[in-house]
C-alpha positions as a Markdown table, in Angstrom:
| # | Residue | x | y | z |
|---|---|---|---|---|
| 1 | Met | -84.8 | -209.7 | -14.1 |
| 2 | Lys | -83.1 | -212.8 | -15.6 |
| 3 | Asn | -83.8 | -216.0 | -13.8 |
| 4 | Leu | -80.4 | -217.1 | -12.7 |
| 5 | Asp | -79.2 | -220.6 | -12.4 |
| 6 | Ile | -77.9 | -221.3 | -8.9 |
| 7 | Asn | -74.9 | -223.1 | -10.4 |
| 8 | Glu | -73.9 | -219.9 | -12.1 |
| 9 | Leu | -73.3 | -218.3 | -8.7 |
| 10 | Asn | -70.3 | -220.5 | -7.9 |
| 11 | Leu | -71.7 | -221.6 | -4.6 |
| 12 | Asn | -69.3 | -224.5 | -4.7 |
| 13 | Asn | -66.7 | -223.9 | -7.3 |
| 14 | Asp | -66.0 | -227.1 | -9.2 |
| 15 | Asn | -63.5 | -225.5 | -11.6 |
| 16 | Glu | -60.2 | -227.2 | -10.7 |
| 17 | Glu | -58.2 | -224.5 | -12.5 |
| 18 | Ser | -59.4 | -221.9 | -10.0 |
| 19 | Phe | -58.5 | -224.0 | -6.9 |
| 20 | Glu | -55.5 | -222.4 | -5.1 |
| 21 | Tyr | -53.9 | -225.3 | -3.4 |
| 22 | Glu | -51.0 | -223.4 | -1.9 |
| 23 | Arg | -53.3 | -220.7 | -0.4 |
| 24 | Val | -55.7 | -223.3 | 1.0 |
| 25 | Phe | -52.7 | -225.3 | 2.4 |
| 26 | Ala | -51.3 | -222.3 | 4.2 |
| 27 | Glu | -54.7 | -221.1 | 5.6 |
| 28 | Ser | -55.9 | -224.5 | 6.7 |
| 29 | Leu | -52.8 | -226.0 | 8.3 |
| 30 | Val | -53.3 | -226.1 | 12.1 |
| 31 | Asp | -50.4 | -225.1 | 14.2 |
| 32 | Leu | -50.6 | -227.3 | 17.3 |
| 33 | Ser | -48.1 | -225.1 | 19.2 |
| 34 | Glu | -50.2 | -222.0 | 18.8 |
| 35 | Glu | -52.5 | -221.1 | 21.8 |
| 36 | Leu | -55.9 | -220.4 | 20.4 |
| 37 | Thr | -58.8 | -218.7 | 22.2 |
| 38 | Leu | -62.5 | -219.1 | 21.9 |
| 39 | Pro | -64.1 | -217.1 | 19.1 |
| 40 | Pro | -65.4 | -213.8 | 20.6 |
| 41 | Thr | -69.1 | -213.9 | 21.7 |
| 42 | Ala | -71.7 | -211.9 | 19.9 |
| 43 | Leu | -74.6 | -212.8 | 22.0 |
| 44 | Ser | -75.0 | -215.1 | 25.1 |
| 45 | Ile | -77.9 | -216.8 | 26.7 |
| 46 | Gly | -77.5 | -217.8 | 30.3 |
| 47 | Asp | -74.3 | -218.8 | 32.0 |
| 48 | His | -72.5 | -221.9 | 33.4 |
| 49 | Glu | -70.1 | -222.7 | 36.2 |
| 50 | Tyr | -66.5 | -223.8 | 35.6 |
| 51 | Lys | -64.0 | -224.4 | 38.4 |
| 52 | Gly | -66.0 | -222.3 | 40.8 |
| 53 | Phe | -66.6 | -219.4 | 38.5 |
| 54 | Arg | -69.6 | -218.3 | 36.5 |
| 55 | Tyr | -69.1 | -217.7 | 32.7 |
| 56 | Arg | -71.5 | -216.5 | 30.1 |
| 57 | Asn | -72.5 | -219.2 | 27.5 |
| 58 | Asn | -70.8 | -218.7 | 24.1 |
| 59 | Thr | -74.2 | -219.2 | 22.4 |
| 60 | Phe | -73.7 | -217.1 | 19.3 |
| 61 | Ser | -70.0 | -216.4 | 18.3 |
| 62 | Tyr | -68.5 | -214.2 | 15.6 |
| 63 | Gly | -67.4 | -216.3 | 12.7 |
| 64 | Glu | -70.1 | -218.9 | 13.3 |
| 65 | Phe | -73.8 | -219.4 | 12.4 |
| 66 | Ser | -76.9 | -220.8 | 14.2 |
| 67 | Ala | -80.4 | -222.0 | 13.5 |
| 68 | Ile | -83.8 | -221.5 | 15.0 |
| 69 | Val | -85.9 | -224.6 | 14.2 |
| 70 | Ala | -89.6 | -224.6 | 14.8 |
| 71 | Ala | -93.0 | -225.6 | 13.4 |
| 72 | Ser | -95.3 | -223.1 | 11.7 |
| 73 | Lys | -97.0 | -220.5 | 14.0 |
| 74 | Thr | -94.7 | -221.0 | 16.9 |
| 75 | Lys | -93.5 | -217.4 | 17.0 |
| 76 | Lys | -90.2 | -218.0 | 15.2 |
| 77 | Thr | -90.0 | -214.5 | 13.8 |
| 78 | Phe | -90.8 | -213.0 | 17.2 |
| 79 | Phe | -87.9 | -214.9 | 18.8 |
| 80 | Lys | -85.6 | -213.9 | 15.9 |
| 81 | Ser | -86.6 | -210.3 | 16.5 |
| 82 | Ala | -85.8 | -210.7 | 20.2 |
| 83 | Leu | -82.3 | -211.9 | 19.3 |
| 84 | Val | -81.7 | -209.0 | 17.0 |
| 85 | Ala | -83.0 | -206.5 | 19.6 |
| 86 | Ala | -80.9 | -208.2 | 22.3 |
| 87 | Tyr | -77.8 | -207.9 | 20.2 |
| 88 | Ile | -78.4 | -204.2 | 19.7 |
| 89 | Gly | -79.1 | -203.7 | 23.4 |
| 90 | Gly | -80.9 | -200.7 | 24.8 |
| 91 | Gln | -84.0 | -201.8 | 26.7 |
| 92 | Ala | -84.2 | -205.2 | 25.1 |
| 93 | Ser | -82.8 | -206.9 | 28.3 |
| 94 | Arg | -86.1 | -206.0 | 30.0 |
| 95 | Tyr | -87.8 | -208.6 | 27.9 |
| 96 | Phe | -85.2 | -211.3 | 28.1 |
| 97 | Pro | -82.9 | -210.8 | 31.1 |
| 98 | Asn | -81.0 | -214.0 | 30.3 |
| 99 | Ile | -79.9 | -212.8 | 26.8 |
| 100 | Arg | -76.9 | -210.5 | 26.9 |
| 101 | Thr | -75.2 | -208.6 | 24.1 |
| 102 | His | -71.4 | -208.5 | 23.6 |
| 103 | Arg | -71.6 | -206.0 | 20.8 |
| 104 | Glu | -68.7 | -203.5 | 20.5 |
| 105 | Gly | -68.9 | -200.2 | 18.5 |
| 106 | Glu | -71.6 | -199.5 | 16.0 |
| 107 | Pro | -71.5 | -202.4 | 13.5 |
| 108 | Phe | -74.2 | -202.9 | 10.8 |
| 109 | Ile | -76.9 | -205.4 | 11.6 |
| 110 | Ile | -78.7 | -207.1 | 8.6 |
| 111 | Asp | -82.2 | -208.5 | 9.1 |
| 112 | Ile | -83.6 | -210.4 | 6.1 |
| 113 | Asp | -87.1 | -211.7 | 5.8 |
| 114 | Thr | -87.8 | -214.0 | 2.7 |
| 115 | Glu | -91.3 | -215.2 | 3.7 |
| 116 | Gln | -93.5 | -212.3 | 4.6 |
| 117 | Gly | -95.0 | -209.6 | 2.4 |
| 118 | Glu | -93.9 | -206.0 | 2.8 |
| 119 | Tyr | -96.5 | -205.1 | 5.5 |
| 120 | Tyr | -95.9 | -208.0 | 7.8 |
| 121 | Ala | -92.1 | -207.9 | 7.3 |
| 122 | Gln | -92.1 | -204.2 | 8.3 |
| 123 | Arg | -94.1 | -205.0 | 11.4 |
| 124 | Ser | -91.5 | -207.6 | 12.5 |
| 125 | Phe | -88.7 | -205.1 | 11.7 |
| 126 | Arg | -90.3 | -202.3 | 13.7 |
| 127 | Arg | -90.7 | -204.7 | 16.6 |
| 128 | Val | -86.9 | -204.6 | 17.0 |
| 129 | Ala | -86.9 | -200.9 | 17.6 |
| 130 | Glu | -89.8 | -201.2 | 20.0 |
| 131 | Met | -87.9 | -203.7 | 22.2 |
| 132 | Val | -84.6 | -201.7 | 22.0 |
| 133 | Gly | -86.5 | -198.5 | 22.9 |
| 134 | Glu | -85.1 | -196.5 | 20.0 |
| 135 | Thr | -84.0 | -196.9 | 16.4 |
| 136 | Tyr | -80.5 | -198.2 | 15.8 |
| 137 | Asn | -79.1 | -196.3 | 12.8 |
| 138 | Asn | -77.0 | -199.2 | 11.5 |
| 139 | Tyr | -79.9 | -201.7 | 11.5 |
| 140 | Leu | -80.7 | -202.6 | 7.9 |
| 141 | Ser | -83.9 | -204.6 | 7.2 |
| 142 | Phe | -84.8 | -206.2 | 3.9 |
| 143 | Gly | -88.0 | -207.9 | 2.7 |
| 144 | Leu | -87.0 | -210.3 | -0.1 |
| 145 | Glu | -90.2 | -212.2 | -0.5 |
| 146 | Gly | -90.5 | -211.1 | -4.1 |
| 147 | Leu | -87.2 | -212.6 | -5.2 |
| 148 | Asp | -86.4 | -216.2 | -6.2 |
| 149 | Ser | -83.8 | -218.3 | -4.5 |
| 150 | Asn | -81.0 | -217.4 | -6.9 |
| 151 | Glu | -81.7 | -213.7 | -6.6 |
| 152 | Ile | -81.7 | -213.9 | -2.8 |
| 153 | Val | -78.3 | -215.5 | -2.8 |
| 154 | Arg | -77.0 | -213.0 | -5.3 |
| 155 | Phe | -78.4 | -210.1 | -3.3 |
| 156 | Ile | -76.7 | -211.3 | -0.1 |
| 157 | Asp | -73.5 | -211.8 | -1.9 |
| 158 | Glu | -73.5 | -208.3 | -3.3 |
| 159 | Leu | -74.6 | -206.8 | 0.0 |
| 160 | Leu | -71.7 | -208.3 | 1.9 |
| 161 | Gln | -69.3 | -206.9 | -0.8 |
| 162 | Asp | -70.9 | -203.4 | -0.7 |
| 163 | Arg | -68.1 | -201.1 | 0.2 |
| 164 | Arg | -70.4 | -199.1 | 2.5 |
| 165 | Tyr | -70.8 | -202.1 | 4.8 |
| 166 | Lys | -68.1 | -204.6 | 4.0 |
| 167 | Gly | -66.1 | -205.6 | 7.0 |
| 168 | Asn | -68.5 | -203.9 | 9.5 |
| 169 | Ile | -71.5 | -206.3 | 9.4 |
| 170 | Lys | -71.4 | -208.3 | 12.6 |
| 171 | Trp | -74.9 | -209.8 | 12.8 |
| 172 | Met | -77.1 | -211.1 | 10.0 |
| 173 | Ser | -80.5 | -212.8 | 10.4 |
| 174 | Ile | -82.1 | -214.8 | 7.6 |
| 175 | Asp | -85.7 | -215.6 | 8.4 |
| 176 | Gly | -86.6 | -218.2 | 5.8 |
| 177 | Ile | -83.3 | -219.8 | 4.9 |
| 178 | Ala | -85.2 | -222.4 | 2.9 |
| 179 | Asp | -86.0 | -219.7 | 0.3 |
| 180 | Leu | -82.3 | -219.8 | -0.7 |
| 181 | Val | -82.9 | -223.1 | -2.5 |
| 182 | Asp | -85.6 | -224.2 | -4.9 |
| 183 | Asp | -86.1 | -227.5 | -3.0 |
| 184 | Thr | -85.0 | -228.2 | 0.5 |
| 185 | Asn | -84.6 | -231.9 | -0.5 |
| 186 | Asp | -82.2 | -231.1 | -3.3 |
| 187 | Ile | -78.9 | -232.4 | -1.8 |
| 188 | Lys | -76.6 | -230.5 | -4.1 |
| 189 | Gln | -78.3 | -227.1 | -3.6 |
| 190 | Ser | -78.6 | -227.7 | 0.1 |
| 191 | Val | -74.9 | -228.4 | 0.6 |
| 192 | Gln | -74.0 | -225.5 | -1.7 |
| 193 | Val | -76.1 | -223.0 | 0.3 |
| 194 | Ala | -74.8 | -224.4 | 3.7 |
| 195 | Asn | -71.3 | -223.9 | 2.4 |
| 196 | Lys | -72.1 | -220.4 | 1.1 |
| 197 | Ile | -73.3 | -219.5 | 4.6 |
| 198 | Lys | -70.1 | -220.9 | 6.1 |
| 199 | Arg | -68.1 | -218.7 | 3.7 |
| 200 | Trp | -70.2 | -215.6 | 4.5 |
| 201 | Arg | -69.7 | -215.9 | 8.2 |
| 202 | Arg | -66.0 | -216.8 | 8.0 |
| 203 | Glu | -65.0 | -214.1 | 5.5 |
| 204 | Asn | -66.9 | -211.4 | 7.4 |
| 205 | Gln | -66.3 | -212.7 | 10.9 |
| 206 | Met | -69.9 | -212.1 | 11.8 |
| 207 | His | -72.7 | -214.2 | 13.2 |
| 208 | Ile | -75.4 | -215.5 | 10.9 |
| 209 | Asn | -78.7 | -216.5 | 12.6 |
| 210 | Thr | -81.0 | -218.6 | 10.3 |
| 211 | Val | -84.6 | -219.6 | 10.7 |
| 212 | Ile | -86.0 | -222.9 | 9.3 |
| 213 | His | -89.1 | -225.0 | 9.7 |
| 214 | Lys | -89.0 | -228.4 | 11.4 |
| 215 | Thr | -90.5 | -231.5 | 10.0 |
| 216 | Ser | -94.0 | -232.5 | 10.9 |
| 217 | Thr | -92.9 | -235.8 | 12.4 |
| 218 | Ser | -89.8 | -234.9 | 14.3 |
| 219 | Asp | -87.8 | -232.0 | 15.8 |
| 220 | Lys | -85.3 | -232.0 | 12.9 |
| 221 | Ala | -85.1 | -229.1 | 10.4 |
| 222 | Thr | -86.8 | -229.7 | 7.1 |
| 223 | Gly | -85.1 | -231.5 | 4.3 |
| 224 | His | -81.5 | -232.0 | 3.3 |
| 225 | Leu | -81.0 | -228.3 | 3.7 |
| 226 | Gly | -82.1 | -228.6 | 7.4 |
| 227 | Ser | -79.7 | -231.5 | 7.9 |
| 228 | Ala | -76.8 | -229.5 | 6.4 |
| 229 | Ile | -77.6 | -226.4 | 8.4 |
| 230 | Gln | -78.0 | -228.4 | 11.7 |
| 231 | Lys | -74.7 | -230.3 | 11.2 |
| 232 | Lys | -72.7 | -227.1 | 10.5 |
| 233 | Ser | -74.4 | -224.7 | 13.1 |
| 234 | Glu | -72.7 | -223.6 | 16.3 |
| 235 | Ser | -76.0 | -223.6 | 18.1 |
| 236 | Val | -79.4 | -225.1 | 17.1 |
| 237 | Ile | -82.4 | -223.7 | 19.0 |
| 238 | Leu | -85.7 | -225.5 | 19.1 |
| 239 | Leu | -89.0 | -223.7 | 19.7 |
| 240 | Lys | -92.0 | -225.7 | 20.8 |
| 241 | Asp | -95.5 | -224.6 | 21.7 |
| 242 | Thr | -96.5 | -225.8 | 25.2 |
| 243 | Asp | -100.1 | -226.3 | 24.1 |
| 244 | Glu | -100.8 | -228.1 | 20.9 |
| 245 | Asn | -104.5 | -227.1 | 20.9 |
| 246 | Pro | -104.8 | -224.5 | 18.1 |
| 247 | Glu | -107.8 | -222.9 | 20.0 |
| 248 | Val | -105.4 | -221.8 | 22.8 |
| 249 | Lys | -104.0 | -218.4 | 21.9 |
| 250 | Asn | -100.6 | -217.1 | 23.0 |
| 251 | Ser | -99.6 | -220.2 | 24.9 |
| 252 | Pro | -96.0 | -220.2 | 26.2 |
| 253 | Ile | -93.2 | -221.2 | 23.7 |
| 254 | Lys | -90.5 | -223.4 | 25.1 |
| 255 | Val | -86.9 | -222.5 | 24.0 |
| 256 | Ser | -84.3 | -225.1 | 24.2 |
| 257 | Gln | -80.8 | -225.6 | 22.8 |
| 258 | Val | -80.7 | -229.1 | 21.2 |
| 259 | Tyr | -77.2 | -228.7 | 19.8 |
| 260 | Ser | -74.3 | -226.7 | 21.0 |
| 261 | Arg | -70.5 | -226.6 | 20.6 |
| 262 | Gly | -70.2 | -224.9 | 23.9 |
| 263 | Ala | -72.1 | -224.9 | 27.2 |
| 264 | Pro | -75.9 | -225.1 | 26.4 |
| 265 | Phe | -78.3 | -222.8 | 28.1 |
| 266 | Asp | -81.2 | -224.0 | 30.3 |
| 267 | Pro | -84.6 | -224.1 | 28.6 |
| 268 | Phe | -86.9 | -221.1 | 29.2 |
| 269 | His | -90.2 | -219.9 | 27.9 |
| 270 | Phe | -91.7 | -216.8 | 26.4 |
| 271 | Lys | -95.1 | -215.3 | 25.5 |
| 272 | Leu | -96.3 | -212.1 | 23.9 |
| 273 | Asn | -97.1 | -209.3 | 26.3 |
| 274 | Asp | -99.9 | -206.8 | 26.1 |
| 275 | Glu | -97.9 | -204.8 | 23.5 |
| 276 | Thr | -97.5 | -208.0 | 21.3 |
| 277 | Leu | -93.8 | -208.1 | 22.1 |
| 278 | Pro | -92.0 | -211.4 | 23.0 |
| 279 | Cys | -91.1 | -211.5 | 26.7 |
| 280 | Glu | -89.6 | -214.3 | 28.8 |
| 281 | Cys | -92.2 | -215.7 | 31.2 |
| 282 | Asp | -92.5 | -218.1 | 34.1 |
| 283 | Ile | -95.0 | -220.7 | 33.0 |
| 284 | Lys | -95.8 | -221.4 | 36.7 |
| 285 | Asn | -96.9 | -217.8 | 37.1 |
| 286 | Glu | -100.0 | -216.9 | 35.1 |
| 287 | Asp | -99.7 | -213.2 | 36.1 |
| 288 | Trp | -96.3 | -212.7 | 34.6 |
């Protein structure tokens, strides 16, 4: 397969002749007299009180994207699987009662893994069905570890335009968003990919959940790509191991929302149960 140049993919079209000023003007002019409502919620974590009433948190909205930020080996993929399972529904609420789906109908759900080989990617994809309790027919999982960054971007572009799925994809997870660029510290590529994600979620009115590593010295996402993703995300969720001793196996993982455009959820914890499935836990109760 030809090694494509990322600049050939028109991630950020610099061709002035193709810029449609009148269309952009009409679409971007904000009418202050129009009463707008919150974007519909795809998935919510927890709730909040407002004027004496309880409302679900608008954690993951349609037409927006989010980021899971964590160090290596902090069960990022497990938590990503938990979100996908929770969005599908079924028995997933048994594992995380505070995460609730707002899915309507039978939309397609795309789950992309760019980091793991076929065997481990399949294990993570099967975990979703185990948590749901059955196979969701419109769940499509892809292991793209064998593709380079340009090919991954091209594949997602083509997938979203595929007439079999176009317009009916409502959730997409990209586990390994850093693999969409050659270098996470390349400013131009990072901004281009962040803008590409914005376009994908806006044009398809779906939620895109991304997974990215944090730096070794702070809780910020890696590189210029991480900065661009965090700045443009609706929600940024940080995972941290509660025990930094590598000899301690299956210590609880703390989940907190470090950035939110809406009401943030309260921090909570999860571990792996006896079936190696992620499950919310009370860190004060060792017999959870």
